[in-house]
Coordinates of C-alpha atoms in Angstrom, one line a residue:
M1 CA -9.5 21.4 18.3
F2 CA -12.8 22.9 17.5
D3 CA -16.0 23.0 19.7
Q4 CA -18.6 20.6 17.4
R5 CA -21.6 22.4 18.0
Y6 CA -20.3 25.0 15.6
I7 CA -19.5 22.9 12.8
R8 CA -21.3 22.5 10.1
N9 CA -20.6 19.8 7.1
F10 CA -22.3 20.3 3.9
S11 CA -22.0 19.4 0.1
I12 CA -23.2 21.5 -3.1
I13 CA -25.4 19.2 -5.5
A14 CA -26.7 20.3 -8.8
H15 CA -26.9 18.8 -12.2
I16 CA -24.0 19.9 -14.4
D17 CA -23.6 23.4 -15.3
H18 CA -26.0 25.0 -12.6
G19 CA -23.3 27.0 -10.9
K20 CA -22.0 24.8 -8.1
S21 CA -18.3 25.7 -8.6
T22 CA -19.0 29.5 -9.0
L23 CA -21.2 29.7 -5.6
A24 CA -18.5 28.1 -3.9
D25 CA -15.9 30.8 -4.9
Q26 CA -18.7 33.3 -3.8
L27 CA -19.1 31.4 -0.2
L28 CA -15.0 31.5 -0.1
L29 CA -14.5 35.0 -0.9
K30 CA -17.6 36.4 1.4
S31 CA -15.8 34.3 4.7
G32 CA -12.9 35.9 3.6
A33 CA -11.2 32.5 2.9
I34 CA -9.6 34.0 -0.4
T35 CA -8.9 37.8 -0.9
Q36 CA -10.6 39.9 -4.1
R37 CA -6.9 39.6 -5.3
E38 CA -6.8 35.8 -5.3
F39 CA -10.2 35.1 -6.7
R40 CA -10.7 33.6 -10.0
E41 CA -13.7 31.6 -11.8
Q42 CA -13.9 28.0 -10.4
I43 CA -10.7 28.3 -7.5
L44 CA -11.5 24.6 -6.5
D45 CA -11.1 23.4 -9.9
D46 CA -7.9 23.2 -9.6
L47 CA -7.0 20.4 -12.4
A48 CA -5.9 21.6 -16.0
V49 CA -8.8 19.4 -17.6
E50 CA -11.2 20.8 -15.3
R51 CA -10.2 24.3 -16.2
E52 CA -9.9 23.5 -19.9
R53 CA -13.3 22.0 -19.9
G54 CA -14.9 24.3 -17.5
I55 CA -16.5 21.3 -15.5
T56 CA -15.7 19.6 -12.3
V57 CA -14.3 16.4 -12.4
K58 CA -13.1 15.6 -8.5
A59 CA -14.9 16.7 -5.6
R60 CA -13.0 19.2 -3.1
A61 CA -13.2 20.1 0.3
V62 CA -12.5 23.3 1.9
A63 CA -12.8 24.5 5.3
I64 CA -14.4 28.2 6.0
N65 CA -14.5 30.3 8.9
Y66 CA -17.4 32.5 9.4
T67 CA -18.6 34.7 12.1
V68 CA -22.3 35.6 12.8
D69 CA -23.4 37.4 16.0
G70 CA -19.6 37.0 17.4
Q71 CA -19.6 33.3 17.5
T72 CA -17.0 31.8 14.7
Y73 CA -18.4 28.8 12.8
E74 CA -16.4 26.0 11.0
L75 CA -18.3 25.5 7.6
N76 CA -16.6 22.5 5.8
L77 CA -17.9 22.7 2.0
I78 CA -17.7 19.9 -0.4
D79 CA -18.1 20.9 -4.0
T80 CA -19.2 18.2 -5.9
P81 CA -19.2 17.0 -10.2
G82 CA -22.4 17.4 -11.9
H83 CA -21.9 15.1 -14.7
V84 CA -24.0 11.7 -14.7
D85 CA -20.2 9.5 -14.9
F86 CA -19.1 11.5 -11.7
H87 CA -22.2 10.3 -9.7
Y88 CA -19.7 8.2 -7.5
E89 CA -17.8 11.4 -6.7
V90 CA -20.9 12.6 -5.1
S91 CA -22.0 9.4 -3.2
R92 CA -18.8 9.7 -1.7
S93 CA -18.8 13.0 -0.5
L94 CA -22.4 13.0 0.6
A95 CA -20.8 10.3 3.2
A96 CA -18.8 12.9 4.7
C97 CA -21.6 15.3 5.3
E98 CA -24.8 16.3 7.3
G99 CA -26.7 18.2 4.9
A100 CA -26.5 19.3 1.3
L101 CA -27.2 22.5 -0.7
L102 CA -29.6 21.7 -3.7
L103 CA -29.1 24.5 -6.9
V104 CA -31.1 24.5 -9.6
D105 CA -31.0 26.9 -12.6
A106 CA -33.8 29.4 -12.2
F107 CA -34.3 29.3 -16.5
Q108 CA -33.2 25.7 -16.8
G109 CA -35.2 24.3 -13.7
V110 CA -35.0 20.4 -12.9
Q111 CA -32.8 18.5 -15.0
A112 CA -31.8 14.6 -14.8
Q113 CA -28.9 14.9 -12.3
T114 CA -30.8 17.3 -10.2
V115 CA -33.0 14.6 -9.3
A116 CA -30.5 11.7 -9.0
N117 CA -28.4 14.1 -6.8
A118 CA -31.4 14.8 -4.8
Y119 CA -32.3 11.1 -4.1
A120 CA -28.5 10.3 -3.6
A121 CA -28.7 13.2 -0.4
I122 CA -32.6 12.1 0.8
N123 CA -31.3 8.3 0.8
A124 CA -27.9 9.6 2.8
N125 CA -30.6 11.1 5.2
L126 CA -29.2 14.8 4.9
E127 CA -30.7 17.9 5.4
I128 CA -31.2 19.3 2.1
I129 CA -31.5 22.9 1.8
P130 CA -33.0 24.1 -2.0
A131 CA -31.6 27.0 -3.4
L132 CA -32.4 28.9 -6.9
N133 CA -29.2 30.0 -8.4
K134 CA -28.7 32.8 -11.5
I135 CA -31.8 34.7 -10.7
D136 CA -30.0 37.6 -12.1
L137 CA -30.5 36.4 -15.6
P138 CA -32.8 38.6 -17.8
V139 CA -35.0 35.4 -18.3
T140 CA -36.1 33.2 -15.4
R141 CA -38.9 30.8 -14.6
V142 CA -39.0 31.1 -10.7
D143 CA -42.6 30.4 -9.8
E144 CA -42.7 27.2 -12.6
V145 CA -39.1 25.9 -11.3
L146 CA -40.3 26.2 -7.3
E147 CA -43.5 24.2 -8.5
E148 CA -41.0 21.6 -10.2
I149 CA -38.7 21.3 -7.2
E150 CA -41.9 20.2 -5.3
T151 CA -43.7 18.0 -7.9
V152 CA -40.2 16.1 -8.9
V153 CA -38.0 16.1 -6.1
G154 CA -40.6 16.4 -3.6
L155 CA -38.9 18.9 -1.6
D156 CA -40.6 22.3 0.5
T157 CA -39.7 25.0 -1.4
E158 CA -41.5 27.8 1.1
D159 CA -37.9 28.4 2.8
C160 CA -36.0 28.1 -0.8
L161 CA -33.2 30.5 -1.2
R162 CA -32.7 32.9 -4.0
V163 CA -28.9 33.5 -5.0
S164 CA -26.6 34.2 -7.8
G165 CA -23.2 32.8 -7.8
K166 CA -22.2 34.9 -10.4
A167 CA -23.5 38.4 -9.1
G168 CA -22.9 37.4 -5.4
I169 CA -26.5 37.6 -4.5
G170 CA -28.1 36.1 -1.1
I171 CA -25.1 34.5 -0.1
D172 CA -25.2 35.7 3.8
D173 CA -28.7 34.1 3.5
V174 CA -27.0 30.7 2.0
F175 CA -24.7 31.2 5.3
A176 CA -27.6 31.7 7.7
A177 CA -29.3 28.7 6.2
I178 CA -26.6 26.2 6.6
I179 CA -25.9 27.5 10.3
K180 CA -29.3 27.1 11.3
R181 CA -31.1 24.5 9.1
I182 CA -28.0 21.7 8.8
P183 CA -27.4 19.9 12.2
A184 CA -23.9 19.9 13.9
P185 CA -21.9 16.7 13.3
G186 CA -22.2 13.6 16.0
G187 CA -19.4 11.7 17.7
K188 CA -17.4 12.6 20.9
P189 CA -13.9 13.6 21.4
T190 CA -13.4 11.2 23.8
D191 CA -14.4 8.0 21.9
P192 CA -11.5 5.7 19.9
L193 CA -10.7 7.3 17.1
Q194 CA -13.1 6.2 13.8
A195 CA -11.7 8.7 10.7
L196 CA -13.5 8.1 7.2
V197 CA -11.1 8.3 4.4
F198 CA -12.9 9.7 1.4
D199 CA -10.5 10.7 -1.0
S200 CA -6.5 10.5 -1.5
K201 CA -3.8 11.5 -4.2
Y202 CA -0.1 11.0 -4.3
D203 CA 2.8 13.7 -4.0
H204 CA 5.9 13.2 -5.3
Y205 CA 7.6 14.2 -2.1
R206 CA 5.4 13.2 0.7
G207 CA 3.4 10.0 -0.7
V208 CA 0.1 9.4 -0.4
V209 CA -1.9 12.7 0.9
T210 CA -5.0 10.7 2.5
Y211 CA -8.4 12.8 2.7
I212 CA -10.4 12.1 6.2
R213 CA -13.5 13.4 8.0
I214 CA -13.3 12.4 11.7
K215 CA -16.5 10.7 13.1
A216 CA -15.7 9.9 16.3
G217 CA -12.4 10.7 18.8
S218 CA -9.7 13.2 18.0
L219 CA -6.1 13.2 15.7
R220 CA -3.2 14.8 16.7
K221 CA 0.2 15.1 14.9
G222 CA 2.8 12.4 15.8
Q223 CA 0.0 10.2 16.7
K224 CA 0.2 6.0 15.6
V225 CA -2.7 5.3 13.6
Y226 CA -4.0 2.1 12.1
F227 CA -5.8 1.5 8.8
M228 CA -8.3 -1.0 9.4
K229 CA -8.9 -2.2 5.8
A230 CA -5.3 -2.2 4.9
G231 CA -4.1 -3.5 7.7
T232 CA -0.9 -1.1 8.2
A233 CA 0.1 1.3 10.9
H234 CA 1.9 4.6 10.4
E235 CA 2.6 8.0 12.1
V236 CA 0.9 11.2 11.6
L237 CA 3.7 13.2 9.8
E238 CA 1.7 16.0 9.0
L239 CA -2.2 17.0 10.0
G240 CA -4.1 19.9 8.4
Q241 CA -7.1 21.2 6.3
F242 CA -7.8 22.4 3.2
R243 CA -8.4 26.6 3.5
P244 CA -8.6 26.2 0.2
N245 CA -4.9 25.5 0.0
M246 CA -3.3 23.1 2.5
V247 CA -2.6 24.5 5.9
P248 CA -0.9 22.6 8.7
C249 CA -2.6 22.2 12.3
E250 CA -1.9 20.4 15.7
D251 CA -4.9 18.6 16.2
M252 CA -8.7 17.9 15.1
G253 CA -11.8 16.6 16.5
P254 CA -15.5 14.9 15.6
G255 CA -17.2 16.7 12.8
Q256 CA -13.8 18.1 10.9
V257 CA -12.8 17.4 7.6
G258 CA -8.9 17.5 6.8
Y259 CA -5.9 15.3 5.6
I260 CA -2.9 13.3 6.9
V261 CA 0.5 12.7 5.5
T262 CA 1.8 9.3 6.6
G263 CA 5.1 9.0 4.6
I264 CA 3.0 5.7 2.9
K265 CA 4.8 5.3 -0.4
V266 CA 2.9 1.7 -1.1
L267 CA 0.0 3.0 -3.3
G268 CA -2.4 0.0 -2.4
N269 CA -2.0 0.5 1.3
V270 CA -4.6 3.5 1.0
H271 CA -8.4 2.5 0.0
V272 CA -11.1 5.0 -0.4
G273 CA -13.9 4.3 2.3
D274 CA -11.3 3.1 4.9
T275 CA -10.9 3.4 8.5
V276 CA -8.5 5.0 10.6
T277 CA -8.3 4.7 13.9
D278 CA -5.8 4.9 17.1
F279 CA -3.0 2.4 17.0
H280 CA -3.3 1.7 20.6
N281 CA -6.9 2.3 21.3
R282 CA -8.5 0.9 18.4
A283 CA -12.2 1.3 17.1
P284 CA -14.5 -1.8 17.7
A285 CA -15.8 -1.7 14.1
P286 CA -14.6 0.2 11.1
L287 CA -17.3 2.8 9.3
P288 CA -19.4 1.4 6.7
G289 CA -17.5 2.7 3.9
Y290 CA -18.5 3.1 0.4
E291 CA -20.2 0.8 -2.3
I292 CA -17.7 -0.6 -4.9
P293 CA -18.5 1.4 -8.0
Q294 CA -19.6 -0.8 -10.8
Q295 CA -17.5 0.1 -14.0
M296 CA -19.5 -0.2 -17.2
V297 CA -17.0 1.0 -20.0
F298 CA -14.0 -1.0 -20.8
C299 CA -10.9 0.0 -22.9
G300 CA -7.6 -0.9 -23.7
M301 CA -4.8 1.8 -23.3
Y302 CA -1.5 0.7 -24.7
P303 CA 1.8 2.7 -24.7
I304 CA 2.7 4.4 -28.5
D305 CA 6.5 3.4 -27.6
A306 CA 6.7 0.2 -26.2
T307 CA 9.3 1.1 -23.2
D308 CA 6.8 3.5 -21.8
F309 CA 4.9 0.0 -20.5
E310 CA 6.1 0.6 -16.6
K311 CA 5.8 4.6 -16.8
L312 CA 2.1 3.9 -18.1
R313 CA 1.5 1.0 -15.1
E314 CA 2.9 3.6 -12.8
E315 CA 0.7 6.5 -13.8
L316 CA -2.4 4.4 -14.1
Q317 CA -1.7 3.5 -10.0
K318 CA -1.2 7.2 -9.1
M319 CA -4.6 7.6 -11.3
S320 CA -6.5 4.9 -9.6
L321 CA -5.3 6.3 -6.2
N322 CA -7.1 9.5 -6.8
D323 CA -10.1 8.2 -8.5
A324 CA -11.3 4.8 -6.9
S325 CA -13.7 4.5 -10.0
F326 CA -11.4 3.5 -12.4
S327 CA -9.6 0.2 -12.4
F328 CA -6.8 -1.1 -14.8
A329 CA -5.3 -4.8 -15.2
P330 CA -2.3 -6.0 -17.6
D331 CA -3.7 -6.9 -21.3
T332 CA -1.8 -7.8 -24.5
S333 CA -2.6 -7.3 -27.8
E334 CA -1.3 -9.0 -31.2
A335 CA -1.8 -5.5 -32.8
L336 CA -0.8 -3.2 -29.9
G337 CA 1.7 -5.3 -27.8
F338 CA 1.6 -4.8 -24.1
G339 CA -1.0 -2.4 -22.0
F340 CA -3.8 -2.2 -20.0
R341 CA -7.3 -3.1 -20.2
C342 CA -9.2 0.0 -18.2
G343 CA -12.7 0.3 -16.6
F344 CA -14.8 3.6 -16.4
L345 CA -18.1 4.6 -15.3
G346 CA -19.0 6.4 -18.4
M347 CA -17.5 7.8 -21.9
L348 CA -16.8 11.3 -20.3
H349 CA -15.2 9.5 -17.4
M350 CA -13.1 7.3 -19.9
E351 CA -12.2 10.5 -22.1
I352 CA -11.3 12.8 -18.7
I353 CA -8.8 9.8 -17.8
Q354 CA -7.2 9.8 -21.2
Q355 CA -6.8 13.6 -20.8
R356 CA -5.2 13.5 -17.6
L357 CA -2.6 10.6 -18.5
E358 CA -1.7 12.6 -21.8
Q359 CA -1.2 16.0 -20.0
E360 CA -0.4 15.4 -16.4
A361 CA 2.0 12.3 -17.0
D362 CA 2.8 13.0 -20.6
V363 CA 2.0 9.6 -21.6
D364 CA 1.3 9.0 -25.4
L365 CA -1.3 6.5 -25.7
I366 CA -3.4 4.3 -28.3
Q367 CA -7.0 3.8 -27.1
T368 CA -9.0 1.0 -28.5
A369 CA -12.8 1.1 -28.9
P370 CA -14.6 0.8 -25.7
N371 CA -17.1 -2.2 -24.5
V372 CA -19.3 -2.4 -22.2
T373 CA -19.2 -5.9 -19.7
Y374 CA -21.4 -8.6 -21.3
E375 CA -22.7 -11.7 -19.1
L376 CA -22.1 -15.0 -20.8
L377 CA -24.0 -18.2 -20.1
L378 CA -22.2 -21.6 -21.4
R379 CA -23.3 -24.7 -22.3
D380 CA -22.2 -26.4 -19.1
G381 CA -24.0 -24.0 -17.2
T382 CA -21.3 -21.6 -15.8
T383 CA -21.9 -18.0 -16.4
I384 CA -19.1 -15.2 -17.1
L385 CA -18.5 -11.9 -17.4
I386 CA -16.6 -10.8 -20.2
D387 CA -15.5 -7.0 -21.0
N388 CA -13.6 -7.3 -24.1
P389 CA -14.6 -8.9 -27.4
Q390 CA -11.4 -11.2 -27.4
Q391 CA -12.6 -13.2 -24.3
V392 CA -15.9 -14.3 -26.2
P393 CA -15.9 -18.4 -26.6
D394 CA -16.6 -20.1 -30.0
T395 CA -20.7 -19.6 -30.8
G396 CA -21.1 -23.8 -30.1
N397 CA -20.1 -22.9 -26.6
I398 CA -22.4 -20.0 -25.8
E399 CA -25.9 -21.1 -24.5
E400 CA -27.2 -17.3 -23.9
F401 CA -25.7 -14.0 -24.7
R402 CA -27.0 -11.2 -22.2
E403 CA -26.4 -7.5 -22.6
P404 CA -26.4 -4.8 -19.6
I405 CA -29.7 -3.0 -19.9
A406 CA -30.0 0.6 -18.1
K407 CA -33.3 2.8 -17.2
V408 CA -32.8 6.0 -18.7
Q409 CA -34.7 9.2 -17.7
F410 CA -34.9 11.9 -20.6
I411 CA -36.2 15.5 -19.2
L412 CA -36.9 17.7 -22.6
P413 CA -39.5 20.0 -24.1
T414 CA -42.5 18.6 -25.0
D415 CA -42.2 19.0 -28.8
R416 CA -39.3 16.9 -28.8
I417 CA -40.9 13.8 -27.5
G418 CA -41.1 12.3 -30.6
S419 CA -37.7 12.5 -31.8
I420 CA -36.5 11.4 -28.8
M421 CA -39.1 8.3 -29.2
K422 CA -37.9 7.5 -32.9
L423 CA -34.2 7.6 -31.2
S424 CA -34.8 5.4 -28.6
A425 CA -36.8 2.9 -30.8
D426 CA -34.1 2.6 -33.3
R427 CA -31.6 1.7 -30.1
R428 CA -34.0 -1.0 -29.6
G429 CA -35.3 0.9 -26.0
V430 CA -38.5 -0.5 -24.2
Y431 CA -40.9 2.5 -23.8
K432 CA -42.1 3.0 -19.9
T433 CA -43.8 6.0 -19.2
T434 CA -44.0 10.2 -20.0
E435 CA -44.7 12.3 -16.7
Y436 CA -45.5 16.3 -17.7
L437 CA -43.4 18.3 -15.3
G438 CA -45.2 21.4 -16.7
P439 CA -46.6 22.9 -19.9
N440 CA -43.5 22.9 -21.7
R441 CA -41.5 20.0 -20.2
A442 CA -41.7 16.2 -19.4
Q443 CA -39.9 13.2 -18.3
L444 CA -39.6 9.8 -20.3
V445 CA -38.5 6.8 -19.1
Y446 CA -36.9 4.3 -21.4
E447 CA -35.0 1.1 -20.8
L448 CA -32.2 0.7 -23.4
P449 CA -29.2 -1.5 -23.8
L450 CA -26.0 0.0 -22.0
A451 CA -24.1 -0.1 -25.2
E452 CA -26.7 1.7 -27.2
I453 CA -26.3 4.6 -24.3
V454 CA -22.7 5.1 -23.7
F455 CA -21.4 5.8 -26.8
D456 CA -23.2 8.9 -28.3
M457 CA -26.6 8.9 -26.9
Y458 CA -25.9 12.2 -24.6
D459 CA -24.6 14.1 -27.9
K460 CA -27.5 13.0 -30.1
L461 CA -29.9 13.9 -27.3
K462 CA -28.4 17.3 -27.0
S463 CA -28.5 17.7 -30.6
I464 CA -32.1 16.8 -30.9
T465 CA -33.2 19.0 -28.0
A466 CA -31.1 22.0 -28.9
G467 CA -29.1 21.8 -25.7
Y468 CA -32.4 21.7 -23.5
G469 CA -32.7 18.0 -23.0
T470 CA -30.8 15.9 -20.1
M471 CA -30.6 12.5 -19.6
N472 CA -29.6 10.1 -16.4
Y473 CA -29.4 6.3 -16.2
E474 CA -28.9 3.7 -14.0
V475 CA -28.1 -0.2 -14.9
I476 CA -31.1 -2.6 -13.7
G477 CA -29.4 -5.8 -14.7
Y478 CA -28.7 -8.1 -17.8
R479 CA -31.0 -9.4 -20.5
P480 CA -30.4 -11.9 -23.3
A481 CA -29.7 -10.7 -26.6
D482 CA -29.0 -11.8 -30.1
L483 CA -25.6 -10.6 -30.0
V484 CA -22.5 -11.6 -32.1
K485 CA -19.1 -10.9 -32.3
M486 CA -18.0 -9.3 -35.2
D487 CA -14.1 -9.4 -36.3
I488 CA -12.4 -7.0 -38.4
M489 CA -9.7 -8.4 -40.8
V490 CA -7.0 -6.2 -42.4
K491 CA -4.8 -7.5 -45.1
S492 CA -6.6 -11.1 -44.0
E493 CA -5.3 -10.7 -40.8
K494 CA -7.7 -10.4 -37.7
V495 CA -6.8 -7.1 -35.8
D496 CA -8.2 -7.9 -32.1
A497 CA -8.3 -4.3 -31.0
L498 CA -11.0 -3.7 -33.6
A499 CA -13.2 -6.7 -32.9
C500 CA -16.6 -5.7 -31.6
I501 CA -20.0 -7.0 -30.3
V502 CA -23.1 -6.0 -32.1
H503 CA -26.9 -7.2 -32.6
R504 CA -27.3 -10.0 -35.1
S505 CA -29.9 -7.5 -37.4
Q506 CA -27.5 -4.7 -37.3
A507 CA -24.4 -6.4 -37.9
E508 CA -24.2 -6.2 -41.7
R509 CA -24.9 -2.7 -41.8
R510 CA -22.3 -2.2 -39.1
G511 CA -19.8 -4.3 -40.8
R512 CA -20.3 -2.4 -44.2
Q513 CA -20.0 1.1 -42.3
L514 CA -17.1 0.2 -40.6
C515 CA -15.0 -1.1 -43.5
K516 CA -15.7 2.1 -45.5
K517 CA -14.8 3.9 -42.3
L518 CA -11.4 2.0 -42.1
K519 CA -10.7 2.8 -46.0
E520 CA -10.8 6.3 -45.4
Q521 CA -8.4 6.1 -42.2
I522 CA -6.0 3.5 -43.2
S523 CA -3.6 5.6 -45.6
R524 CA -2.5 3.8 -49.1
H525 CA 0.6 1.4 -48.8
Q526 CA 2.8 0.2 -51.9
F527 CA 0.6 -3.2 -52.0
E528 CA -3.3 -3.6 -52.1
I529 CA -4.9 -3.9 -48.8
P530 CA -8.3 -5.7 -48.2
I531 CA -10.4 -5.0 -45.4
Q532 CA -12.9 -7.1 -44.6
A533 CA -15.7 -7.9 -41.8
A534 CA -16.5 -11.4 -40.6
L535 CA -18.8 -12.9 -38.2
S536 CA -17.1 -16.3 -37.5
A537 CA -15.8 -17.5 -40.8
R538 CA -18.6 -15.7 -42.9
I539 CA -17.6 -12.4 -44.6
I540 CA -20.4 -10.1 -44.6
A541 CA -18.2 -6.9 -45.9
R542 CA -15.2 -5.9 -47.8
E543 CA -13.5 -2.9 -48.9
T544 CA -10.1 -2.7 -50.8
I545 CA -7.5 0.1 -50.4
S546 CA -5.6 0.2 -53.8
A547 CA -1.6 0.6 -54.1
V548 CA 0.3 3.5 -54.7
R549 CA 1.5 2.9 -57.9
K550 CA 4.7 4.5 -59.2
D551 CA 5.5 4.7 -62.9
V552 CA 8.4 3.0 -63.4
T553 CA 8.4 3.3 -67.2
A554 CA 8.5 7.2 -67.2
K555 CA 12.4 7.1 -68.1
C556 CA 12.2 4.4 -70.4
Y557 CA 10.6 6.2 -74.0
G558 CA 11.2 4.7 -77.2
G559 CA 12.7 1.5 -77.9
D560 CA 11.5 -2.3 -77.8
I561 CA 8.1 -2.7 -75.8
S562 CA 9.9 -5.7 -74.1
R563 CA 11.7 -3.2 -72.0
K564 CA 8.8 -1.9 -70.4
R565 CA 7.3 -5.0 -69.9
K566 CA 10.6 -6.1 -68.0
L567 CA 10.3 -3.1 -65.8
L568 CA 6.3 -3.8 -64.8
E569 CA 7.0 -7.5 -64.5
K570 CA 10.0 -6.5 -62.0
Q571 CA 7.8 -4.4 -59.9
K572 CA 5.0 -7.0 -60.1
E573 CA 7.4 -9.2 -58.3
G574 CA 8.1 -6.5 -55.6
K575 CA 4.5 -5.7 -55.1
K576 CA 4.0 -9.4 -54.4
R577 CA 6.8 -9.5 -52.0
M578 CA 5.9 -6.2 -50.3
K579 CA 2.4 -7.8 -50.2
Q580 CA 3.7 -10.7 -48.2
F581 CA 5.4 -9.3 -45.7
G582 CA 4.7 -5.3 -45.9
Q583 CA 2.9 -4.7 -42.3
V584 CA -0.2 -1.9 -42.4
E585 CA 0.0 0.8 -40.1
I586 CA -3.5 1.7 -38.4
P587 CA -3.6 5.2 -36.9
Q588 CA -5.5 5.9 -33.6
K589 CA -8.7 7.2 -35.8
A590 CA -9.4 3.9 -37.2
F591 CA -9.6 2.2 -33.4
L592 CA -12.2 5.1 -32.7
A593 CA -14.1 4.7 -36.1
V594 CA -15.7 1.6 -34.1
L595 CA -17.5 3.9 -32.3
D596 CA -19.4 5.7 -35.0
T597 CA -22.9 4.0 -35.0
G598 CA -24.0 5.9 -38.2
D599 CA -27.5 6.9 -37.3
E600 CA -27.2 9.6 -39.7
D601 CA -28.5 7.3 -42.6

């Protein structure tokens, strides 16, 4: 058991792409946790999707031993994601730490997620160490960025570290600051065991591997432990730390971070935020745990092959164990059969889960267009939440339709303010404030409907600001709006998976645009296919896919015209029958056509 006076638990937080994982790699290399031969970029990003996209999706813990003046310290580092969709991962990581290293790019300066993550660390009462990263860049704005950190985040930059994760500059200063400025963890080894479950994953051979941070008491191999929320008892079969691979050990004390294997095979028995305690000497109360994440984007996921339904259920269970901010429930669709309605924190989160299911689990999916959650006040006074357009009751039963509103902070170059204001106004945004962070950068605050943000606002912002704009948003509540459910009919049949909720003022434009998109995506059949958009019983747009026509009279040359007429009549009868019974195949691309908001025009 390590002396807790020499333990430091810290997290690296920053905006996306400001160099968290690269700095973590250098800390591991400098401390000897990995050799130069093992060293590679993003060593802690071990998911295929992370390496492919070059971003961190999952927070990763690793224990480092660092010796200074003959004294060895155990530093528990948690590398966190930077994207707004994975803010929940960051908040969970901060609960397992006493301090945080706030990285800011020496050229890009303070960005939207820098502010959000810094405030999350301040609210968690952590010791924050500001650090300027990428100081080896040919162009930097050191003085301006230090001023931004003081102005926007409110941190004293007198002792701000200057480092380069890529070139390995200032790494010893980082270690010195962590040891000197971050407090040692509290808790006594003699107290009843209290360990916080901050993550977990499923191993095919060993069952559920539970990641824990010990707050008080001690834990040893063979000990019988009790999961307080799940109410189950298990024996610790293996206990260990991440260095950065799993390394078993005999015991662990207060402040240490590691994993336990208890042979749990039932996925529902492990909850992130649960407290692990000694079975015979239980803690009087569980640890506070975490707030339950609020999923804001929902979509249907259906297996292409109906026989894969159970396999998909199993893989979704494993995914929800590894990612507590993801939820799912069984769902059925007339068009697509049996599947699941899944909830996500945002669009990138949804893309990552879909990619992981297809790559890691080898499941072929059809994914429907995402929807946000709406609140409906019915005539009988009851309020319901819906995340699926099919759940919308008849218009006569709805007293008030409410949509989620988010407070959005844009940080962008001052010469692009007008373009962003126009984009926000087009999307029904309400202007709040403008604050200048320096001569060339400003922070705009808007209140926007969440449905207008999640689909492509981030991409539009990046293209308008040439990549220099960033945004962060938080949902602040529901507000009444003039919303309607728009049904899409293909060959006079409603396709439930293509239904969407739109603002009444945009319904006709969206309906016409969607019918045009679907006409491009659905291939021609041997019969005519009408595509219609409807509000209740009123058709507001229509496109027709003409039939593929075979020249049945090609072989019929010369002779009486009645021969040709007979063949054409026969073809007409066949087409009529086909039209009656023919099924229209709708490709995956057509379901995603619903997302295109068509700002181009």
